[in-house]
Short mmCIF file of C-alpha atoms and ligand atoms in Angstrom, two decimals:
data_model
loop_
_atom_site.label_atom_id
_atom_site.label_comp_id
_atom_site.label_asym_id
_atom_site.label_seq_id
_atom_site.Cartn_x
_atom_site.Cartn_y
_atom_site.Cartn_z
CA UNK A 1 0.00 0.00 0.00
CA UNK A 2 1.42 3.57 -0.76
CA UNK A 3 1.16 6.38 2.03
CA UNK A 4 -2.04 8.15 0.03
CA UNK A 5 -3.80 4.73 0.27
CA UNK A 6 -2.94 4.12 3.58
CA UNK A 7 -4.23 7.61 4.54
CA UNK A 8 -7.45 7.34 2.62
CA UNK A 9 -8.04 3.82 4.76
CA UNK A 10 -7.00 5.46 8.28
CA UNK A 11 -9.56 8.44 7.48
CA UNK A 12 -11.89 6.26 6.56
CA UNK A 13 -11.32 3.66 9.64
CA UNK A 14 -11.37 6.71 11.70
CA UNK A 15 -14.91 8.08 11.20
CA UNK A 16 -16.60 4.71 10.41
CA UNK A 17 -18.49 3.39 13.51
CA UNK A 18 -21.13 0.18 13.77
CA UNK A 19 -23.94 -0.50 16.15
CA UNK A 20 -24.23 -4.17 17.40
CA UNK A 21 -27.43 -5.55 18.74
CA UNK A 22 -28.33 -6.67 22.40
CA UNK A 23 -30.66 -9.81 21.01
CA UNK A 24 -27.15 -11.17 19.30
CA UNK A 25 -25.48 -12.30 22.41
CA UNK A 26 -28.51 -14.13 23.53
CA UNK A 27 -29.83 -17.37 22.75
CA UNK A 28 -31.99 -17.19 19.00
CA UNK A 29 -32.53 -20.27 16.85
CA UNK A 30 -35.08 -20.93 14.33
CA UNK A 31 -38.79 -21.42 14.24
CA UNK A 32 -38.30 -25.26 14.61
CA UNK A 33 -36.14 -24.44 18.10
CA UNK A 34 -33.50 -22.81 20.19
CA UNK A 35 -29.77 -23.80 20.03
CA UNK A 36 -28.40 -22.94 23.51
CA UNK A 37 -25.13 -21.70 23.97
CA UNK A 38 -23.42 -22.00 27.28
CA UNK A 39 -21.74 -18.79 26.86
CA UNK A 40 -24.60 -16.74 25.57
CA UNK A 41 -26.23 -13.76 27.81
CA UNK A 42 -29.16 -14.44 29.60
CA UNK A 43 -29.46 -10.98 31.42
CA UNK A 44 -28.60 -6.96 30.26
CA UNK A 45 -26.16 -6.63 32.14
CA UNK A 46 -24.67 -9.77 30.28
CA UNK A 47 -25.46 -8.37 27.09
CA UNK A 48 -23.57 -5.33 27.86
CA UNK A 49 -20.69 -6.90 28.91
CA UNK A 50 -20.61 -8.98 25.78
CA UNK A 51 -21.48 -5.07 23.83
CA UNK A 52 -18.79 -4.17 26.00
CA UNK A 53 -15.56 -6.61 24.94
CA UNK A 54 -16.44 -6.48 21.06
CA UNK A 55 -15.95 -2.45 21.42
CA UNK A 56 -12.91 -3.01 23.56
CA UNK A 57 -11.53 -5.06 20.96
CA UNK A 58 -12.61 -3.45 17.98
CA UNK A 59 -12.79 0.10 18.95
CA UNK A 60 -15.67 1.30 16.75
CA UNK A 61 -19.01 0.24 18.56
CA UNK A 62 -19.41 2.49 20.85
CA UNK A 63 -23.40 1.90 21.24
CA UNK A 64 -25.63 -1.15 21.42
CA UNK A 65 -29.25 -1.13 19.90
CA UNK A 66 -31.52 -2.62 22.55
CA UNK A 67 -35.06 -4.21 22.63
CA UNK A 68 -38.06 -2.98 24.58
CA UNK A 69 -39.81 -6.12 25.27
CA UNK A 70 -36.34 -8.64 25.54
CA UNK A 71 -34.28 -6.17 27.41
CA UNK A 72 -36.77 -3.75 29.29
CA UNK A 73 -39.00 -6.61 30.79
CA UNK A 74 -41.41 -3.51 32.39
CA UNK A 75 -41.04 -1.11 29.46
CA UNK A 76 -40.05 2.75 30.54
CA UNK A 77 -39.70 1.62 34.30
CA UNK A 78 -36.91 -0.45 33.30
CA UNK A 79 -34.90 2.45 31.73
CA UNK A 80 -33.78 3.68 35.43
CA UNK A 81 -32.05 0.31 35.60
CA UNK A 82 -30.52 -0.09 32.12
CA UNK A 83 -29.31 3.51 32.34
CA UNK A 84 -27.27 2.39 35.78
CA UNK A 85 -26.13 -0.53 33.36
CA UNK A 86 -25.18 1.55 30.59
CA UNK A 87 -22.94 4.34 33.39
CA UNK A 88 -21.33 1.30 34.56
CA UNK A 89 -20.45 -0.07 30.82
CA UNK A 90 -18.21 1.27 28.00
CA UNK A 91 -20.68 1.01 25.60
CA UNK A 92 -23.91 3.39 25.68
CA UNK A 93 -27.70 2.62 24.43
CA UNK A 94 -28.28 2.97 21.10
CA UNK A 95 -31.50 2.16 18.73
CA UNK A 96 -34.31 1.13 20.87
CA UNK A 97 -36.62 -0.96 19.15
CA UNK A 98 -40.21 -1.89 19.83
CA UNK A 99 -41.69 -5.06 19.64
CA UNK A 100 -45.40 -4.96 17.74
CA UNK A 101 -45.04 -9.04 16.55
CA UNK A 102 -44.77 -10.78 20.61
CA UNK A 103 -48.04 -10.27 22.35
CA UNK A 104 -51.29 -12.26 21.40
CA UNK A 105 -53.16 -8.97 20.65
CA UNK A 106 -50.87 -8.88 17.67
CA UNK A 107 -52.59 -11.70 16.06
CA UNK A 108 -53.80 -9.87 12.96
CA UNK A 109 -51.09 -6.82 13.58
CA UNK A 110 -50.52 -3.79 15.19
CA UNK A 111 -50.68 -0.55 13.81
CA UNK A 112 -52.94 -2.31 11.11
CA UNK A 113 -54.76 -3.74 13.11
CA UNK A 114 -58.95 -4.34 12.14
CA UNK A 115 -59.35 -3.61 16.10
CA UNK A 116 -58.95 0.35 17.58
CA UNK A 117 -58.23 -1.19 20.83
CA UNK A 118 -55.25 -2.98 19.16
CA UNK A 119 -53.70 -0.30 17.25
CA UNK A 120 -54.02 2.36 20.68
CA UNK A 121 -52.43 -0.35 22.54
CA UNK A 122 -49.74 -0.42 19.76
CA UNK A 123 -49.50 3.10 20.07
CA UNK A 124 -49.28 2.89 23.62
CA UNK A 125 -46.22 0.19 22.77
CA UNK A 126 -44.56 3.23 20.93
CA UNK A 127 -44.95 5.92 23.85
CA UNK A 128 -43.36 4.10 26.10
CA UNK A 129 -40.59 3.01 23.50
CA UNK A 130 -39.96 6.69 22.68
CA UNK A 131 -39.94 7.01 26.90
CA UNK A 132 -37.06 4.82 27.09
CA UNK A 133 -35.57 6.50 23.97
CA UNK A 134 -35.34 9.97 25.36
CA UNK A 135 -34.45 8.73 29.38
CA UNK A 136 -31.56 6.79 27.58
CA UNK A 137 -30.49 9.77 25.28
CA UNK A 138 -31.13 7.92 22.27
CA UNK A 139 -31.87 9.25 19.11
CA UNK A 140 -33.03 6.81 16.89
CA UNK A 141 -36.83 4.79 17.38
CA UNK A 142 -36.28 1.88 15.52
CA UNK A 143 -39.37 0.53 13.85
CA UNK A 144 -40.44 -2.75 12.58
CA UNK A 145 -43.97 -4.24 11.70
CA UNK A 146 -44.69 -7.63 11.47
CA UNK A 147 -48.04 -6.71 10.56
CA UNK A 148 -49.40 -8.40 7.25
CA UNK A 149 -52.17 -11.27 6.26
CA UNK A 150 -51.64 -14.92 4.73
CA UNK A 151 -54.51 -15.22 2.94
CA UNK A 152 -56.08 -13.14 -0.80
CA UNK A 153 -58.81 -11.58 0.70
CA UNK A 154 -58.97 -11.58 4.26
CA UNK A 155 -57.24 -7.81 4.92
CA UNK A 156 -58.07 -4.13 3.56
CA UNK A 157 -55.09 -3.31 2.61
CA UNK A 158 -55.33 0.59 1.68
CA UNK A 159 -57.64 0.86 5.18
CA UNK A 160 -54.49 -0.75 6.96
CA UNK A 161 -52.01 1.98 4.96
CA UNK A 162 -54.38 4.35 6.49
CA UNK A 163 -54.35 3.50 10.06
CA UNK A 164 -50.47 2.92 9.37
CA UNK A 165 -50.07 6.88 8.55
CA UNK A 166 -52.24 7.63 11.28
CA UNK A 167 -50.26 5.85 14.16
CA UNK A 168 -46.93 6.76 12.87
CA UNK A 169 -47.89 10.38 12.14
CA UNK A 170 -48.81 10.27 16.25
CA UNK A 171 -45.60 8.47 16.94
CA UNK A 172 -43.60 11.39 15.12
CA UNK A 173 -45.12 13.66 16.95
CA UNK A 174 -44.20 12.41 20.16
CA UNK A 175 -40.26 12.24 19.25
CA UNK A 176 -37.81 14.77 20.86
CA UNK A 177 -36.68 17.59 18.32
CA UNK A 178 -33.42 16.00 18.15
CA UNK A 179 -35.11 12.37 18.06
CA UNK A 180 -35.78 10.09 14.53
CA UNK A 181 -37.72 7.54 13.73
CA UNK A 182 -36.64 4.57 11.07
CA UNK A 183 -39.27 2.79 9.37
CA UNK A 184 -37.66 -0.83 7.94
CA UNK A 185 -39.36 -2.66 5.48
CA UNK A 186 -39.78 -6.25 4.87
CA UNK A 187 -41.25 -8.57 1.58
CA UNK A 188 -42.90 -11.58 3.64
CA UNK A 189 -42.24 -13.48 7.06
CA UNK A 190 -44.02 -13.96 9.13
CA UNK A 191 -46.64 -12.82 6.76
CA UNK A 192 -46.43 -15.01 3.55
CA UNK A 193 -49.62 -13.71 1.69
CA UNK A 194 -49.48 -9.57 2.18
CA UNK A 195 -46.94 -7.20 4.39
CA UNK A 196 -47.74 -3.91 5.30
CA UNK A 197 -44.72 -2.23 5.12
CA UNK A 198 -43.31 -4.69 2.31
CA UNK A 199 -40.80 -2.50 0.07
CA UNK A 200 -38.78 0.60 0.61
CA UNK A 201 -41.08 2.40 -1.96
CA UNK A 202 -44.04 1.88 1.02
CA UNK A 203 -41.36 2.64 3.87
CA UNK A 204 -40.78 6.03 1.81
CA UNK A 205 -43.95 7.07 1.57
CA UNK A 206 -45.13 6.40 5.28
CA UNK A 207 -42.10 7.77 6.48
CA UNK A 208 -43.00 10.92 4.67
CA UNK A 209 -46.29 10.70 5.97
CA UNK A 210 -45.09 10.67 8.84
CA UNK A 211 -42.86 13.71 9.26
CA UNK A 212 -39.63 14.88 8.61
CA UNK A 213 -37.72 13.33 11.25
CA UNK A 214 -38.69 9.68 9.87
CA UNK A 215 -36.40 7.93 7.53
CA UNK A 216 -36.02 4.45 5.96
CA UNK A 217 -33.79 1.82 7.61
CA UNK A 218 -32.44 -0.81 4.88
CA UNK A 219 -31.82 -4.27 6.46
CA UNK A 220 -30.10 -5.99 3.37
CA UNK A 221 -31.67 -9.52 4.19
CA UNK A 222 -35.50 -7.74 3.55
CA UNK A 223 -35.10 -7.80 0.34
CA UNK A 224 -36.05 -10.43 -2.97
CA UNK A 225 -33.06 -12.38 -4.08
CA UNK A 226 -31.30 -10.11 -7.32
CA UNK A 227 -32.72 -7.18 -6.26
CA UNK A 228 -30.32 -4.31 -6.48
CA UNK A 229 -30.26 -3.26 -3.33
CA UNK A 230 -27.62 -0.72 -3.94
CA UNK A 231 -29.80 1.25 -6.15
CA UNK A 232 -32.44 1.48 -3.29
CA UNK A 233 -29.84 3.08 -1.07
CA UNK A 234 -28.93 5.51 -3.91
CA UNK A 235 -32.58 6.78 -4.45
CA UNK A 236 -33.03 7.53 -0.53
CA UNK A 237 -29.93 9.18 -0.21
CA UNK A 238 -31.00 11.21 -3.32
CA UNK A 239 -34.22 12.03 -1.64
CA UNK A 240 -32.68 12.13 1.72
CA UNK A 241 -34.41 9.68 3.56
CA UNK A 242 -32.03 7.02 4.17
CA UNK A 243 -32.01 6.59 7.92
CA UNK A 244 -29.88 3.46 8.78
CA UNK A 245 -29.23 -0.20 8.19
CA UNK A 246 -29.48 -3.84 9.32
CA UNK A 247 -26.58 -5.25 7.91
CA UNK A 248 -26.72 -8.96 7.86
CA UNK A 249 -26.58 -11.18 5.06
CA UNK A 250 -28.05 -14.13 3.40
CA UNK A 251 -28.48 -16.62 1.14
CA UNK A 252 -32.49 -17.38 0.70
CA UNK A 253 -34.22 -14.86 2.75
CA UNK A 254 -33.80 -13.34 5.71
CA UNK A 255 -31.21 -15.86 6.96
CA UNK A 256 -29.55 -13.46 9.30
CA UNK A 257 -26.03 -14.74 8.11
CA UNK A 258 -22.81 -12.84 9.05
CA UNK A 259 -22.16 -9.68 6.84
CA UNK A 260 -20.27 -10.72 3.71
CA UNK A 261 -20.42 -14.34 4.39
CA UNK A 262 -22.33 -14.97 1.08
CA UNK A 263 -22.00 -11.95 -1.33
CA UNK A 264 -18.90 -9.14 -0.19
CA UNK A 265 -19.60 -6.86 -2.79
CA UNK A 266 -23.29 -6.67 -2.45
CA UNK A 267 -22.28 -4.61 0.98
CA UNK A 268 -19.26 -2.74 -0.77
CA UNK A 269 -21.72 -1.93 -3.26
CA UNK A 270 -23.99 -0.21 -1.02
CA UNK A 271 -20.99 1.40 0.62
CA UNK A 272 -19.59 2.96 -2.85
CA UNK A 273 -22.70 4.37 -3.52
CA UNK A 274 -22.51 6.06 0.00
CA UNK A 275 -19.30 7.44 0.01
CA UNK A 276 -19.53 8.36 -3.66
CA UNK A 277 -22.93 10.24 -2.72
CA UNK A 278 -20.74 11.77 0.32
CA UNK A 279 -17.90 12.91 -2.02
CA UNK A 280 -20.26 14.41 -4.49
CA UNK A 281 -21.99 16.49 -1.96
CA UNK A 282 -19.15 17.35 0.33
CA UNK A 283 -21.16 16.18 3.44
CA UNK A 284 -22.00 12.80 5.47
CA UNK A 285 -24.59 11.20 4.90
CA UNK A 286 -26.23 11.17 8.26
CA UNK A 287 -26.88 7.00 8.40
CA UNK A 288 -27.00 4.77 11.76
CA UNK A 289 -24.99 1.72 10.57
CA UNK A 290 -26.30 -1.27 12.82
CA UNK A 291 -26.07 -4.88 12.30
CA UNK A 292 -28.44 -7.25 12.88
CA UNK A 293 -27.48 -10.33 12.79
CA UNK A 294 -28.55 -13.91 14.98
CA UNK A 295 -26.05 -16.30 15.50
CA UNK A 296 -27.44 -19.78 16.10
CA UNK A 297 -24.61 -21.62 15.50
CA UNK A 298 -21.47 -19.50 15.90
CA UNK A 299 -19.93 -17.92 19.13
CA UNK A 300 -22.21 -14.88 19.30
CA UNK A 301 -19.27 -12.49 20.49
CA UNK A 302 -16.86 -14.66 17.77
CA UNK A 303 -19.42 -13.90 15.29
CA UNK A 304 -19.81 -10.50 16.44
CA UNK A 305 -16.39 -9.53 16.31
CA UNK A 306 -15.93 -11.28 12.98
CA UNK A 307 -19.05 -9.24 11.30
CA UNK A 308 -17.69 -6.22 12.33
CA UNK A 309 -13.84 -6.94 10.60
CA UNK A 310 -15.77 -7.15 7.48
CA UNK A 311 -17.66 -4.55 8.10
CA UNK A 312 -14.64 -2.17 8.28
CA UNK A 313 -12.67 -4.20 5.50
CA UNK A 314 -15.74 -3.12 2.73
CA UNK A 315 -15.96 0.24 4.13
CA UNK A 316 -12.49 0.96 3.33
CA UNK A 317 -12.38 -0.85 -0.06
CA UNK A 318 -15.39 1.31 -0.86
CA UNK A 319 -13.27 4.67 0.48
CA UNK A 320 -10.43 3.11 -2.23
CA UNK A 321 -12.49 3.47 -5.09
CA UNK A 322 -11.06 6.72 -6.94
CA UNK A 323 -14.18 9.30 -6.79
CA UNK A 324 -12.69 11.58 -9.44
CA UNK A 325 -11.70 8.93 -12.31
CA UNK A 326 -14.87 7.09 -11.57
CA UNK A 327 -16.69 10.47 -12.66
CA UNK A 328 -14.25 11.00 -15.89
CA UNK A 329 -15.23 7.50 -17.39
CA UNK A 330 -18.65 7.53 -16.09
CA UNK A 331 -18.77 10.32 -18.27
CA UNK A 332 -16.97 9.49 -21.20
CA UNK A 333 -18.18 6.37 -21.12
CA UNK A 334 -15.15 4.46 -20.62
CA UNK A 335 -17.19 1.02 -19.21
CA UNK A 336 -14.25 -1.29 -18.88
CA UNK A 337 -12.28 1.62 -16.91
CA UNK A 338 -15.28 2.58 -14.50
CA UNK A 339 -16.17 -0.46 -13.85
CA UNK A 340 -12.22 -1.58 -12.89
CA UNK A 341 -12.43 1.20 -10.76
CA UNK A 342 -14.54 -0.26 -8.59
CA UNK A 343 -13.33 -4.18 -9.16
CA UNK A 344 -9.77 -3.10 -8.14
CA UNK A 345 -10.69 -1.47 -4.98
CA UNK A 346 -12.76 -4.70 -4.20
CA UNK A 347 -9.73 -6.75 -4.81
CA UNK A 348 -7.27 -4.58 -2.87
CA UNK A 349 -6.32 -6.68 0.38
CA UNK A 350 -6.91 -4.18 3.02
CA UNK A 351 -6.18 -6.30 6.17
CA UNK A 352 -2.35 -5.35 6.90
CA UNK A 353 -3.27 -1.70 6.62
CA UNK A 354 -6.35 -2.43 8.91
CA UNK A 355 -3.94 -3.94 11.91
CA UNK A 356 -1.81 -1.18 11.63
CA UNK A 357 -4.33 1.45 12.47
CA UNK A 358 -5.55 -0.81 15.22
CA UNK A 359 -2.06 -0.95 16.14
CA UNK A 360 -1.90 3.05 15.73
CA UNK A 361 -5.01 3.37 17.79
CA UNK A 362 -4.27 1.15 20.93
CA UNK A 363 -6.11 -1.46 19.50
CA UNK A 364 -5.37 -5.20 19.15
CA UNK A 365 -4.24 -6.12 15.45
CA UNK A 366 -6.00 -8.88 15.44
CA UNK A 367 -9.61 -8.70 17.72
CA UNK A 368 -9.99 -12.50 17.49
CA UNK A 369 -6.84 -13.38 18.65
CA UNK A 370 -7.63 -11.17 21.47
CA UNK A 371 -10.50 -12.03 22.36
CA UNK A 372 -9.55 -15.91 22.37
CA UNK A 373 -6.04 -15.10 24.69
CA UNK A 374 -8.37 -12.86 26.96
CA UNK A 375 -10.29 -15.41 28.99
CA UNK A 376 -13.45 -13.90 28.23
CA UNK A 377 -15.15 -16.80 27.08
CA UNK A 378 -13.93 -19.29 29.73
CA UNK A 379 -15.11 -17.15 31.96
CA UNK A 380 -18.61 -16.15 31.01
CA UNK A 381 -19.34 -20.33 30.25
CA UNK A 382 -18.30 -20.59 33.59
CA UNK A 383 -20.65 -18.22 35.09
CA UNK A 384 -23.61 -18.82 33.00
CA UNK A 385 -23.69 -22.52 31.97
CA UNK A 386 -26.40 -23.51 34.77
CA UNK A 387 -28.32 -21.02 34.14
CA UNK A 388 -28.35 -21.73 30.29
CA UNK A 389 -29.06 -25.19 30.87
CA UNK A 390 -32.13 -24.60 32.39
CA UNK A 391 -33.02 -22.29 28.94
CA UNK A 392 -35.77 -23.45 26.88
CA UNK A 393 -35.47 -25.06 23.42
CA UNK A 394 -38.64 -26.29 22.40
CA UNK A 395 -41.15 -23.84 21.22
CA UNK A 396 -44.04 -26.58 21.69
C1 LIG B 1 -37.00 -8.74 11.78
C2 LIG B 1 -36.30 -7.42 11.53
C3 LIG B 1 -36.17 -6.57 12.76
C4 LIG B 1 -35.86 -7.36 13.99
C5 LIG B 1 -36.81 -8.53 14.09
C6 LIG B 1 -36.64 -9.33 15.36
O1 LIG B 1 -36.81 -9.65 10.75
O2 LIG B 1 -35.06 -7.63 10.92
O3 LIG B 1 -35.19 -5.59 12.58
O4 LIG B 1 -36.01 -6.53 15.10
O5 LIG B 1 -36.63 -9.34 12.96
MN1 LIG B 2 -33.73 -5.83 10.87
MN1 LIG B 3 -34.83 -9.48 9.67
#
């Protein structure tokens, strides 16, 4: 690497930061049954001390994006207690994230709901999320709906779009002026006929509905296999309304698979068109970059710290790709030469350049390494075996 390539990765490295997710260091499986891990957290405070080693290690995730009903078992009047967590911890609360899809009322949805009682309730859900949100200082409501129908027929679907707006034009209101909401989209599951919020064209438009401190959220595995999901995340930063992401990846659906385990340059795809966007307009695009990812088979902090190595190593390719030339044979059109532009950053190996600003930074060179020489692991099996042992698997 020459000493203008190894800048462009330091600056890069420098400003790029990634939220993990509380609900990855617990025990997830699939819907045929839990895997349980001996290590795996079974408490917050767990899960922030598993938050907590991965941004030791790695030094770029600073926040972890929590879950109202898993990890605030009586909603706002648990917030006193994760914010004594949270001063104790390294890491600080990030995305907080409702849960409309757990509770029996939800049988036929939430904020589309056929029943007012439902959809208040649902509301209800929300006001206490935002609650949390502002008592934890966090600025983004994370927002997913698991609200849909299975059968031709049996929903309105333009009356549920309707009480949609409705409930998230309330929610908006309720968000602190420095508060944002992200509306993420899904195609099917657990729905398999009709989902509300289905695309990011729907997202878009009930985001705008809503107000102009909701935005989309992009989690790559909610999308239909070939679609060109880079394009997506080029038409909401044009329209500014690209909020955040789920990064994950998959194979089938939404297999929640460790980012880049299947397709690399899917993700450093998505990340050209962001930086490109951000050299073009001189400014940062103003995105939460989250993962969300369950790890069923996998050490969850292993995993964890793996996902975000990758993460960093197709940021930076992405920040390789000359912006300038790019622009010159875009232009031209010199199709062999733009397009190399973007293979050769792809193919640049970035990793030795990586461990040296680690190195640069205080930082291990290799997090894995670390993480297996520091006893960690050992340790938390130790404490926690019993009481995963005792964890249910079945789901009948
Ligand atoms: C969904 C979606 C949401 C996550 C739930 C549990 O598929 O990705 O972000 O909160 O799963
Ligand atoms: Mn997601
Ligand atoms: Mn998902």
């Amino acid at each position: 690497m020459n000493s203008k390539t190894s800048e462009t990765i330091f600056r890069a490295l420098d400003t790029f930061r990634i939220e993990i997710p509380s609900w990855a260091f617990a025990n997830t499986g699939t819907r045929f049954g839990k895997f349980i891990q001996a290590a795996a957290a079974t408490t917050i405070e767990e899960k922030f001390s598993d938050a907590a080693i991965v941004h030791q290690l790695t030094g770029v995730c600073p926040t972890i994006a929590l879950h109202v009903e898993w990890d605030f078992p009586l909603g706002s009047k648990s917030a006193d207690d994760v914010i004594e967590i949270s001063r104790r911890s390294s890491v600080r609360p990030g995305s907080i994230n409702p849960n409309f899809f757990q509770d029996q009322c939800y049988k036929y949805g939430s904020f589309g709901n056929p029943d007012r009682s439902v959809r208040e309730r649902a509301l209800e859900h929300a006001r206490d999320s935002i609650r949390i949100a502002k008592t934890l200082h966090s600025r983004d409501l994370s927002l997913w709906f698991a609200d849909g129908s299975n059968y031709p027929g049996t929903a309105n679907i333009r009356q549920r779009k309707t009480w949609f707006e409705e409930n998230l034009r309330t929610v908006h209101g309720e968000l602190a002026a420095d508060q944002r909401m992200l509306i993420e989209y899904k195609p099917f599951e657990p729905a398999f006929y009709h989902t509300d919020i289905a695309d990011w064209g729907m997202a878009f438009l009930l985001a705008k509905a809503a107000g102009p401190r909701a935005k989309v959220l992009v989690d790559t595995g909610h999308h239909y296999l070939s679609q060109n999901i880079e394009q997506i995340v080029a038409w909401l930063l044009s329209e500014d309304m690209l909020g955040g992401f789920h990064f994950n990846d998959r194979r089938y659906a939404d297999d929640d698979l460790t980012m880049g385990s299947i397709d690399p340059y899917q993700a450093f795809r998505i990340f050209h068109e962001i930086l490109l966007f951000e050299h073009e307009s001189g400014k940062r695009a103003d995105i939460a970059y989250m993962i969300d990812q369950s790890h069923n088979l996998k050490g969850k902090i292993e995993a964890m710290i793996q996902t975000v190595g990758m993460a960093q190593q197709l940021y930076v390719k992405a920040a390789l790709v000359d912006h300038d030339a790019l622009v010159v044979a875009q232009n031209k059109p010199d199709l062999v030469r733009a397009e190399s532009l973007l293979q050769d950053a792809f193919a640049s190996d970035v990793r030795p350049t990586i461990a040296e600003w680690r190195a640069s930074r205080g930082l291990p060179a290799d997090p894995l390494g670390a993480f297996h020489e520091s006893g960690y692991l050992e340790r938390i099996t130790k404490e926690r075996s019993a009481r995963n042992s005792t964890s249910v698997s079945s789901y009948a």
